[in-house]
N, CA, C and O atoms as a CHARMM CRD file, in Angstrom:
* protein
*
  244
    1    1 UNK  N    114.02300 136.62400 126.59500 PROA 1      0.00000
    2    1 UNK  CA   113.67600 135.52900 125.72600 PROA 1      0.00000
    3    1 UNK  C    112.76400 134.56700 126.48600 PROA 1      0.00000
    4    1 UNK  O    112.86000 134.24300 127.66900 PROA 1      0.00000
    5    2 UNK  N    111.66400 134.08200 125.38800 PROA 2      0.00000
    6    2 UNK  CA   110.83200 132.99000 126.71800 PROA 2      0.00000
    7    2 UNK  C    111.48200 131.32500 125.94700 PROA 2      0.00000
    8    2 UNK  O    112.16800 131.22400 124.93000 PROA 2      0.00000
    9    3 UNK  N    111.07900 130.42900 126.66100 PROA 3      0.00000
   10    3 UNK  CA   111.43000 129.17600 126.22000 PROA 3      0.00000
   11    3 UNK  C    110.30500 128.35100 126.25300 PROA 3      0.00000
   12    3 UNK  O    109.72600 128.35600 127.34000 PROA 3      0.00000
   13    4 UNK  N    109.91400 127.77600 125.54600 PROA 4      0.00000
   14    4 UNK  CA   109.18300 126.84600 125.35700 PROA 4      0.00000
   15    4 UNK  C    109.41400 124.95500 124.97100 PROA 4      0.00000
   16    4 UNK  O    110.25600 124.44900 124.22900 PROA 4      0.00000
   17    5 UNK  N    108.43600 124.33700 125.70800 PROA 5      0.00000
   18    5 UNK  CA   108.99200 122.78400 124.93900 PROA 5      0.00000
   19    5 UNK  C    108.00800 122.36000 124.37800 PROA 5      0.00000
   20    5 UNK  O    107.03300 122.38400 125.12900 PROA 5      0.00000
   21    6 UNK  N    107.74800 121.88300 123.15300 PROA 6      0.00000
   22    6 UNK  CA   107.02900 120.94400 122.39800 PROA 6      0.00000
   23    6 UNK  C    106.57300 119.51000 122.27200 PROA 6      0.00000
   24    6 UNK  O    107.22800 118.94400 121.39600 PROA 6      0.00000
   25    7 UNK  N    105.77700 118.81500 122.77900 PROA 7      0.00000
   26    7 UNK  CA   105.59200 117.76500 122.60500 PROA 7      0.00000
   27    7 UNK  C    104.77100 117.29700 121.43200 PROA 7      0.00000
   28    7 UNK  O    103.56700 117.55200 121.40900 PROA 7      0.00000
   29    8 UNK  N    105.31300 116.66700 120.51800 PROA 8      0.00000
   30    8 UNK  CA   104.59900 115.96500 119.40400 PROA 8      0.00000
   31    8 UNK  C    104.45600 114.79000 119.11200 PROA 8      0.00000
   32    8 UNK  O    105.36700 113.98000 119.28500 PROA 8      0.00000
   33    9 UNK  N    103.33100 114.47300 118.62900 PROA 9      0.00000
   34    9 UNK  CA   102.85100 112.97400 118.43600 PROA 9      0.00000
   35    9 UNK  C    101.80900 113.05500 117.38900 PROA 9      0.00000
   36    9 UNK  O    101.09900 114.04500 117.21100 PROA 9      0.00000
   37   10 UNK  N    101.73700 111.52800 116.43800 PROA 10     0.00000
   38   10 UNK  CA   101.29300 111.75100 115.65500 PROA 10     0.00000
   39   10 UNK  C    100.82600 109.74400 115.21300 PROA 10     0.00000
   40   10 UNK  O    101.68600 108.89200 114.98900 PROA 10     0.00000
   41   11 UNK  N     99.59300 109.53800 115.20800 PROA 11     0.00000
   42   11 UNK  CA    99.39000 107.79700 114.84900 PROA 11     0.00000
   43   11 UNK  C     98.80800 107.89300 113.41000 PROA 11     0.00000
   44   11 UNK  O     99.27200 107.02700 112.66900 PROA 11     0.00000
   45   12 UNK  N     98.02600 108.62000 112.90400 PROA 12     0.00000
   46   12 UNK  CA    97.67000 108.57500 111.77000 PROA 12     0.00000
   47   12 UNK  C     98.16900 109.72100 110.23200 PROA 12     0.00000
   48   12 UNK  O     98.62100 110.86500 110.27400 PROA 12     0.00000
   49   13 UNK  N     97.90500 108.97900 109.19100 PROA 13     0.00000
   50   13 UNK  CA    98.39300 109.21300 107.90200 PROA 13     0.00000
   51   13 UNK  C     97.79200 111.12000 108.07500 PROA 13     0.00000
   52   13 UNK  O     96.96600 111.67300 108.80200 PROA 13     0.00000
   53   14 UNK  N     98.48400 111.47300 107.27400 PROA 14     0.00000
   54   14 UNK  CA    97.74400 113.10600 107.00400 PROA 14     0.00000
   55   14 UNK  C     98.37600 113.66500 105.44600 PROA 14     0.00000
   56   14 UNK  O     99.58200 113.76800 105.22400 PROA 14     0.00000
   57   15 UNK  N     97.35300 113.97300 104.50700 PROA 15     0.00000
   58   15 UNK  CA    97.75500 114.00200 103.13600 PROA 15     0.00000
   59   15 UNK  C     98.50100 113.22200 102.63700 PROA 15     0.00000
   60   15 UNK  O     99.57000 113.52700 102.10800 PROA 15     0.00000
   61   16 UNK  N     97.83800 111.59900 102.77600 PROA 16     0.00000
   62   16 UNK  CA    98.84000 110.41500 101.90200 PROA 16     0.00000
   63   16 UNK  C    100.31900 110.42600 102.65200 PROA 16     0.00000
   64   16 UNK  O    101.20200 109.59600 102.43200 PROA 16     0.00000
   65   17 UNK  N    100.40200 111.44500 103.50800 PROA 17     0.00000
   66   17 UNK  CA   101.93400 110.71900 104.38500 PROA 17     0.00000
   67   17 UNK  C    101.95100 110.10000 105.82200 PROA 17     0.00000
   68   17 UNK  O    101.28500 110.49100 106.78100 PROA 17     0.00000
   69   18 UNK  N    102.72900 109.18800 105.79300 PROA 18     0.00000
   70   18 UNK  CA   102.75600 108.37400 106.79000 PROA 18     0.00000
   71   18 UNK  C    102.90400 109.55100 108.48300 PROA 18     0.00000
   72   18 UNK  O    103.20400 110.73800 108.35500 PROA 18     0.00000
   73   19 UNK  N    102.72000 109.12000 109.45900 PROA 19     0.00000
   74   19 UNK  CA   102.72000 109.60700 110.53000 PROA 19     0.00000
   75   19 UNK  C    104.08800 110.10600 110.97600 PROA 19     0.00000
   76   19 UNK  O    104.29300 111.06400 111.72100 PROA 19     0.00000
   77   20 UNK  N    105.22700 109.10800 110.26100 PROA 20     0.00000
   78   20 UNK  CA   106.66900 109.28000 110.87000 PROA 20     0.00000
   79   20 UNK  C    106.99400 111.11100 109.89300 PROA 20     0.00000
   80   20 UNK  O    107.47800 112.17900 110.26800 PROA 20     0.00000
   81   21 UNK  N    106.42300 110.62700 108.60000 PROA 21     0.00000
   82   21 UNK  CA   106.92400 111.33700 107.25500 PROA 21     0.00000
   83   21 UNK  C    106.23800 113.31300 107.97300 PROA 21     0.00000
   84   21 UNK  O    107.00600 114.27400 107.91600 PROA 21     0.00000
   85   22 UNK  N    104.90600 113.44000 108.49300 PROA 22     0.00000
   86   22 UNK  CA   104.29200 114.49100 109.04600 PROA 22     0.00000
   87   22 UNK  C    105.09100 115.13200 110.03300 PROA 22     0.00000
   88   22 UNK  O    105.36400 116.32800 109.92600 PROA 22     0.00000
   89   23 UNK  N    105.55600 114.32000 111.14900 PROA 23     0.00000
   90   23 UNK  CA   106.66700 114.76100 112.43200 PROA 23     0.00000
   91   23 UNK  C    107.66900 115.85700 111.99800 PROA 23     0.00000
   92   23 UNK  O    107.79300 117.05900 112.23500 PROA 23     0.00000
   93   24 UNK  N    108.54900 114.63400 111.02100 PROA 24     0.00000
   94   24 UNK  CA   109.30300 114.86000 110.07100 PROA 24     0.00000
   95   24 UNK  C    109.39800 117.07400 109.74200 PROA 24     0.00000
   96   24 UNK  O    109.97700 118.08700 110.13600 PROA 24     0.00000
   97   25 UNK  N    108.32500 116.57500 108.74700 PROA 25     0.00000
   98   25 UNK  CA   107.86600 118.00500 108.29700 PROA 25     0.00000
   99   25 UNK  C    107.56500 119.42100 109.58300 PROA 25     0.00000
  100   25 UNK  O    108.07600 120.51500 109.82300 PROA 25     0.00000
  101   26 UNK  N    106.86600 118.89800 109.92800 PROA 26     0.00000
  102   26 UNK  CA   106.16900 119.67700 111.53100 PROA 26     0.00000
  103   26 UNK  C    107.80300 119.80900 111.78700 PROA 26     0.00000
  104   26 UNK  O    107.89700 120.69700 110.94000 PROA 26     0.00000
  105   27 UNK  N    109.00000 119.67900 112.19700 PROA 27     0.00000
  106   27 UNK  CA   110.03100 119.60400 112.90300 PROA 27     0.00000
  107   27 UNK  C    111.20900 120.44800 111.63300 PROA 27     0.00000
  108   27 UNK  O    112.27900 120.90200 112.03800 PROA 27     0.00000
  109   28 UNK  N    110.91700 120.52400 110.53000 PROA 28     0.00000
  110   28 UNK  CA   111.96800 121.21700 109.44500 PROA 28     0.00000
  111   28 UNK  C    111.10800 122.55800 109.82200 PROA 28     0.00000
  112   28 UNK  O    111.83600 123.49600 110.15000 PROA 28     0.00000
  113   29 UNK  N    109.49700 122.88000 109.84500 PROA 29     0.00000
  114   29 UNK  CA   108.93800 123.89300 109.57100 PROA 29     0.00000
  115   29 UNK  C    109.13700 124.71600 110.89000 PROA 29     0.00000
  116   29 UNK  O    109.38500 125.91700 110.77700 PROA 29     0.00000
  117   30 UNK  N    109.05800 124.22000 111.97500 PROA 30     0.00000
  118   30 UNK  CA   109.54800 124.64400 113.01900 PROA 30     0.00000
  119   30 UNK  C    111.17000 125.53600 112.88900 PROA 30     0.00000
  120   30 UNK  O    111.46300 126.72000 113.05100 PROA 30     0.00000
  121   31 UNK  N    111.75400 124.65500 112.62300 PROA 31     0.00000
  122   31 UNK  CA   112.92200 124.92500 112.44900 PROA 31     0.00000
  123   31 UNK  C    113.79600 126.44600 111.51100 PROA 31     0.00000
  124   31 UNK  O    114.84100 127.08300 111.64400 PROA 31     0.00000
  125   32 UNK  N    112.33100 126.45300 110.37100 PROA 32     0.00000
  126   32 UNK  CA   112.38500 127.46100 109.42400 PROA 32     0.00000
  127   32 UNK  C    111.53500 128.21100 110.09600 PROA 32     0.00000
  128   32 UNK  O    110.44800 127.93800 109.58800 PROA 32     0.00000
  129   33 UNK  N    111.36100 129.00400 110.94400 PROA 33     0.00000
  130   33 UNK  CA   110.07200 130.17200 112.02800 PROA 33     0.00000
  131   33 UNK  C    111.38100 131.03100 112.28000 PROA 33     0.00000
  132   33 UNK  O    112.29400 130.93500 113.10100 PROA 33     0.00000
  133   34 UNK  N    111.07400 132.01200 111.12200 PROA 34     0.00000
  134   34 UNK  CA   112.15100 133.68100 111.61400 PROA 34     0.00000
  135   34 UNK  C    111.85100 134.44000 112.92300 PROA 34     0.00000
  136   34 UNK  O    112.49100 135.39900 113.35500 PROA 34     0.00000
  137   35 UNK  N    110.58700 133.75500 113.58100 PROA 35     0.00000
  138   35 UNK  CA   110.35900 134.32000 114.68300 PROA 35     0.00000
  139   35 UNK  C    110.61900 133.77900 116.20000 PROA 35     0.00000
  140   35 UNK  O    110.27500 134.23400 117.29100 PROA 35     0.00000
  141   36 UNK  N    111.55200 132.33400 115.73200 PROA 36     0.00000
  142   36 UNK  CA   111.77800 131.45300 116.97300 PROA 36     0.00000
  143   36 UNK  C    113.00900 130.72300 116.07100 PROA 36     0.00000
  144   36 UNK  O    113.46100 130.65400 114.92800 PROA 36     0.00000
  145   37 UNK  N    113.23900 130.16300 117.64300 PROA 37     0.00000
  146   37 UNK  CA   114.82100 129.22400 117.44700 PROA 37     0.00000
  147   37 UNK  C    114.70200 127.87900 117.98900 PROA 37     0.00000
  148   37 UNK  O    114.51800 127.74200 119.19900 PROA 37     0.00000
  149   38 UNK  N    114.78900 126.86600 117.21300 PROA 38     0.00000
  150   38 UNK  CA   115.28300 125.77000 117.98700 PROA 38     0.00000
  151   38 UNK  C    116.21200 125.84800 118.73400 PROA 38     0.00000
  152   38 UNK  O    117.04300 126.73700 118.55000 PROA 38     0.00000
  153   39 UNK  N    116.34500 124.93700 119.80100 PROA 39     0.00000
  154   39 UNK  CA   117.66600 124.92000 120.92500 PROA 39     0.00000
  155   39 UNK  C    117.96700 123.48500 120.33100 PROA 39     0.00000
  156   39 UNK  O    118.99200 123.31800 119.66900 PROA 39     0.00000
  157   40 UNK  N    117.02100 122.37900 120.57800 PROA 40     0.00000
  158   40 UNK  CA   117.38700 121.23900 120.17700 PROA 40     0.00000
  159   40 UNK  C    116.39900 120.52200 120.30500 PROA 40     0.00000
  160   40 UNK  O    115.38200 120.83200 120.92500 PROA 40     0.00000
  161   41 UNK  N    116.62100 119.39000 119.67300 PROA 41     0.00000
  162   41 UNK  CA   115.08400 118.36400 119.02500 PROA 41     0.00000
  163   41 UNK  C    115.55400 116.81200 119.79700 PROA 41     0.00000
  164   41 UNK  O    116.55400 116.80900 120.51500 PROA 41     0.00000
  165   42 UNK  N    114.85500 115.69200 119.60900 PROA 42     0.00000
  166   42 UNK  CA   114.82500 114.53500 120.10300 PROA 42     0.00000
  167   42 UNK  C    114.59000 113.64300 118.46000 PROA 42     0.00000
  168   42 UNK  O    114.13300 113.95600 117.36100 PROA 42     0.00000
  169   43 UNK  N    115.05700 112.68700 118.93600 PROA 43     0.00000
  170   43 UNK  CA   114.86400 111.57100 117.56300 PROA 43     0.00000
  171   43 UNK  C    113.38900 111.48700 117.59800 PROA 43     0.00000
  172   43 UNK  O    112.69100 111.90300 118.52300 PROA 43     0.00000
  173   44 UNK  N    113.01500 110.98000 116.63900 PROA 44     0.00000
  174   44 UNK  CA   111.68700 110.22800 116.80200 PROA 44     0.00000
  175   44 UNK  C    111.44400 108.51500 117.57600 PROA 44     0.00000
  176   44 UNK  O    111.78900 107.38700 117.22500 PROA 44     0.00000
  177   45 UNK  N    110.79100 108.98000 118.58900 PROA 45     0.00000
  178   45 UNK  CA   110.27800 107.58500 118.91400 PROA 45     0.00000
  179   45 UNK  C    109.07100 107.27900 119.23900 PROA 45     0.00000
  180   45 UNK  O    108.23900 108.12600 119.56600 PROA 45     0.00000
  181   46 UNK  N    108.82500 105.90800 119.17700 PROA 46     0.00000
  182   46 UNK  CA   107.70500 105.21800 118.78600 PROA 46     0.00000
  183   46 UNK  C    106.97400 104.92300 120.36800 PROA 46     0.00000
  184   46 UNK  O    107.72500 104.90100 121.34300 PROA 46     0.00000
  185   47 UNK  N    105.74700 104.74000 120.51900 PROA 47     0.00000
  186   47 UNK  CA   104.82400 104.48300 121.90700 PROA 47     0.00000
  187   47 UNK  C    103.20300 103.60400 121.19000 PROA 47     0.00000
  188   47 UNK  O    102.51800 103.72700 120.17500 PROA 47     0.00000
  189   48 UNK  N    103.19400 102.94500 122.13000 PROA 48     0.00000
  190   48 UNK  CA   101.70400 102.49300 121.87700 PROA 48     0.00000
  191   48 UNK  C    100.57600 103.33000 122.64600 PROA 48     0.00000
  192   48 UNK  O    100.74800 103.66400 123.81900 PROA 48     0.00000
  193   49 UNK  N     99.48800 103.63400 121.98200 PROA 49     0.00000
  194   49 UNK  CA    98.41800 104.42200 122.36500 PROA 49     0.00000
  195   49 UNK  C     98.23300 103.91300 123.77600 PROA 49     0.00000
  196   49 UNK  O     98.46900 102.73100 124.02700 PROA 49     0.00000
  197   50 UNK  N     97.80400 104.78300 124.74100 PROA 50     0.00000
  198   50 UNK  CA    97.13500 104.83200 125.90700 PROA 50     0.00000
  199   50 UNK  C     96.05200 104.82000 126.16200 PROA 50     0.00000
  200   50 UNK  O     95.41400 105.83200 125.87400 PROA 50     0.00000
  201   51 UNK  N     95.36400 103.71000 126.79500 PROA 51     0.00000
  202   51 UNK  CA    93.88700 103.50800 127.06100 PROA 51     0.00000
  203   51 UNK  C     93.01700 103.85900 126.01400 PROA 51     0.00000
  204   51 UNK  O     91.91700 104.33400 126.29500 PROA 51     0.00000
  205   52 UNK  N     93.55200 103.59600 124.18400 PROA 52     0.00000
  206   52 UNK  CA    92.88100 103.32100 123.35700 PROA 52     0.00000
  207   52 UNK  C     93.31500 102.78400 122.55100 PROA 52     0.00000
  208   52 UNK  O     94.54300 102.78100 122.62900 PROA 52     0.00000
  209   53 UNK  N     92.82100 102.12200 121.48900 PROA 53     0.00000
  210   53 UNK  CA    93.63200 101.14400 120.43800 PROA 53     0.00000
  211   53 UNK  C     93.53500 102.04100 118.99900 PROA 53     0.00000
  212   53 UNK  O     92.75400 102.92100 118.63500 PROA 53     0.00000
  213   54 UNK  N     94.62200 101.44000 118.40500 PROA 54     0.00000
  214   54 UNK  CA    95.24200 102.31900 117.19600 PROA 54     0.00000
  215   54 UNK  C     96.17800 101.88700 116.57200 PROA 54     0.00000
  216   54 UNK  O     96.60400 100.77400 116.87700 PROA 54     0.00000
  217   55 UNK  N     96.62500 102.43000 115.79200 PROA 55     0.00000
  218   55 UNK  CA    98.45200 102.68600 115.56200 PROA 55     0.00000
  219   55 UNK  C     98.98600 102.86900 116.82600 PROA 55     0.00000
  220   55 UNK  O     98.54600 103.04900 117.96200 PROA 55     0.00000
  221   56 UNK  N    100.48200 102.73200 116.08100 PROA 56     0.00000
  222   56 UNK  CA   101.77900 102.76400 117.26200 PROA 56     0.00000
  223   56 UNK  C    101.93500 104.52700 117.08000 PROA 56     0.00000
  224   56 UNK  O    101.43800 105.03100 116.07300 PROA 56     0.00000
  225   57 UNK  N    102.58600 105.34200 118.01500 PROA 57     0.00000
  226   57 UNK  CA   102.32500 106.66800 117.94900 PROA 57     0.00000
  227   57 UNK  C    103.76800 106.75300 117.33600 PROA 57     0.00000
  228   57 UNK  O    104.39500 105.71300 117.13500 PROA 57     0.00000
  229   58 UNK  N    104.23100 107.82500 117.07500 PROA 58     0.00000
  230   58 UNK  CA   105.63400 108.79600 116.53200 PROA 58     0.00000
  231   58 UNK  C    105.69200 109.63400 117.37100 PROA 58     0.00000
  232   58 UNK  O    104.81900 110.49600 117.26700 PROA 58     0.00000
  233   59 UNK  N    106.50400 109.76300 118.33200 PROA 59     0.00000
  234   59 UNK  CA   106.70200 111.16900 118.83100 PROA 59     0.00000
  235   59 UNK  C    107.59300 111.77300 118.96300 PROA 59     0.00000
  236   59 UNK  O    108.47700 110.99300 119.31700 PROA 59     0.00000
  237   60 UNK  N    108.05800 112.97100 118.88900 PROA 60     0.00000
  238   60 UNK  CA   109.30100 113.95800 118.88500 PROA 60     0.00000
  239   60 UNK  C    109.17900 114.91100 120.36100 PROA 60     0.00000
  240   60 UNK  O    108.25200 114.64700 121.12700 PROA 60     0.00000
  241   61 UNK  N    110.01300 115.85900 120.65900 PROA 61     0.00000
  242   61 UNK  CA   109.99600 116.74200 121.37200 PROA 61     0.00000
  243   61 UNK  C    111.10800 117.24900 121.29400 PROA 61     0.00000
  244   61 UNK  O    111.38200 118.24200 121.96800 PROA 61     0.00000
């Protein structure tokens, strides 16, 4: 078996949904992959962009 870790992040809207609402999704669809397994996920938390200005980020892993 190999293992892998995911880092996700996300500051802007994508199809009228908010950044938190996309994670969200990205993290059920993951979850539904007959060809992989979650072990385990992280809450969502929030970061301010790095050496650029923006939105506040969402990130999971």
């Amino acid at each position: 078996m190999r293992l892998a870790v995911l880092a996700l992040g996300a500051n802007l809207p994508f199809a009228d949904s908010p950044a938190q609402t996309t994670l969200q999704l990205v993290m059920k669809e993951l979850q539904g992959l007959e060809s992989s397994r979650v072990l385990a996920s992280s809450r969502l938390w929030r970061s301010a962009p790095v050496m650029a200005e923006g939105p506040m980020f969402f990130n999971a892993c």
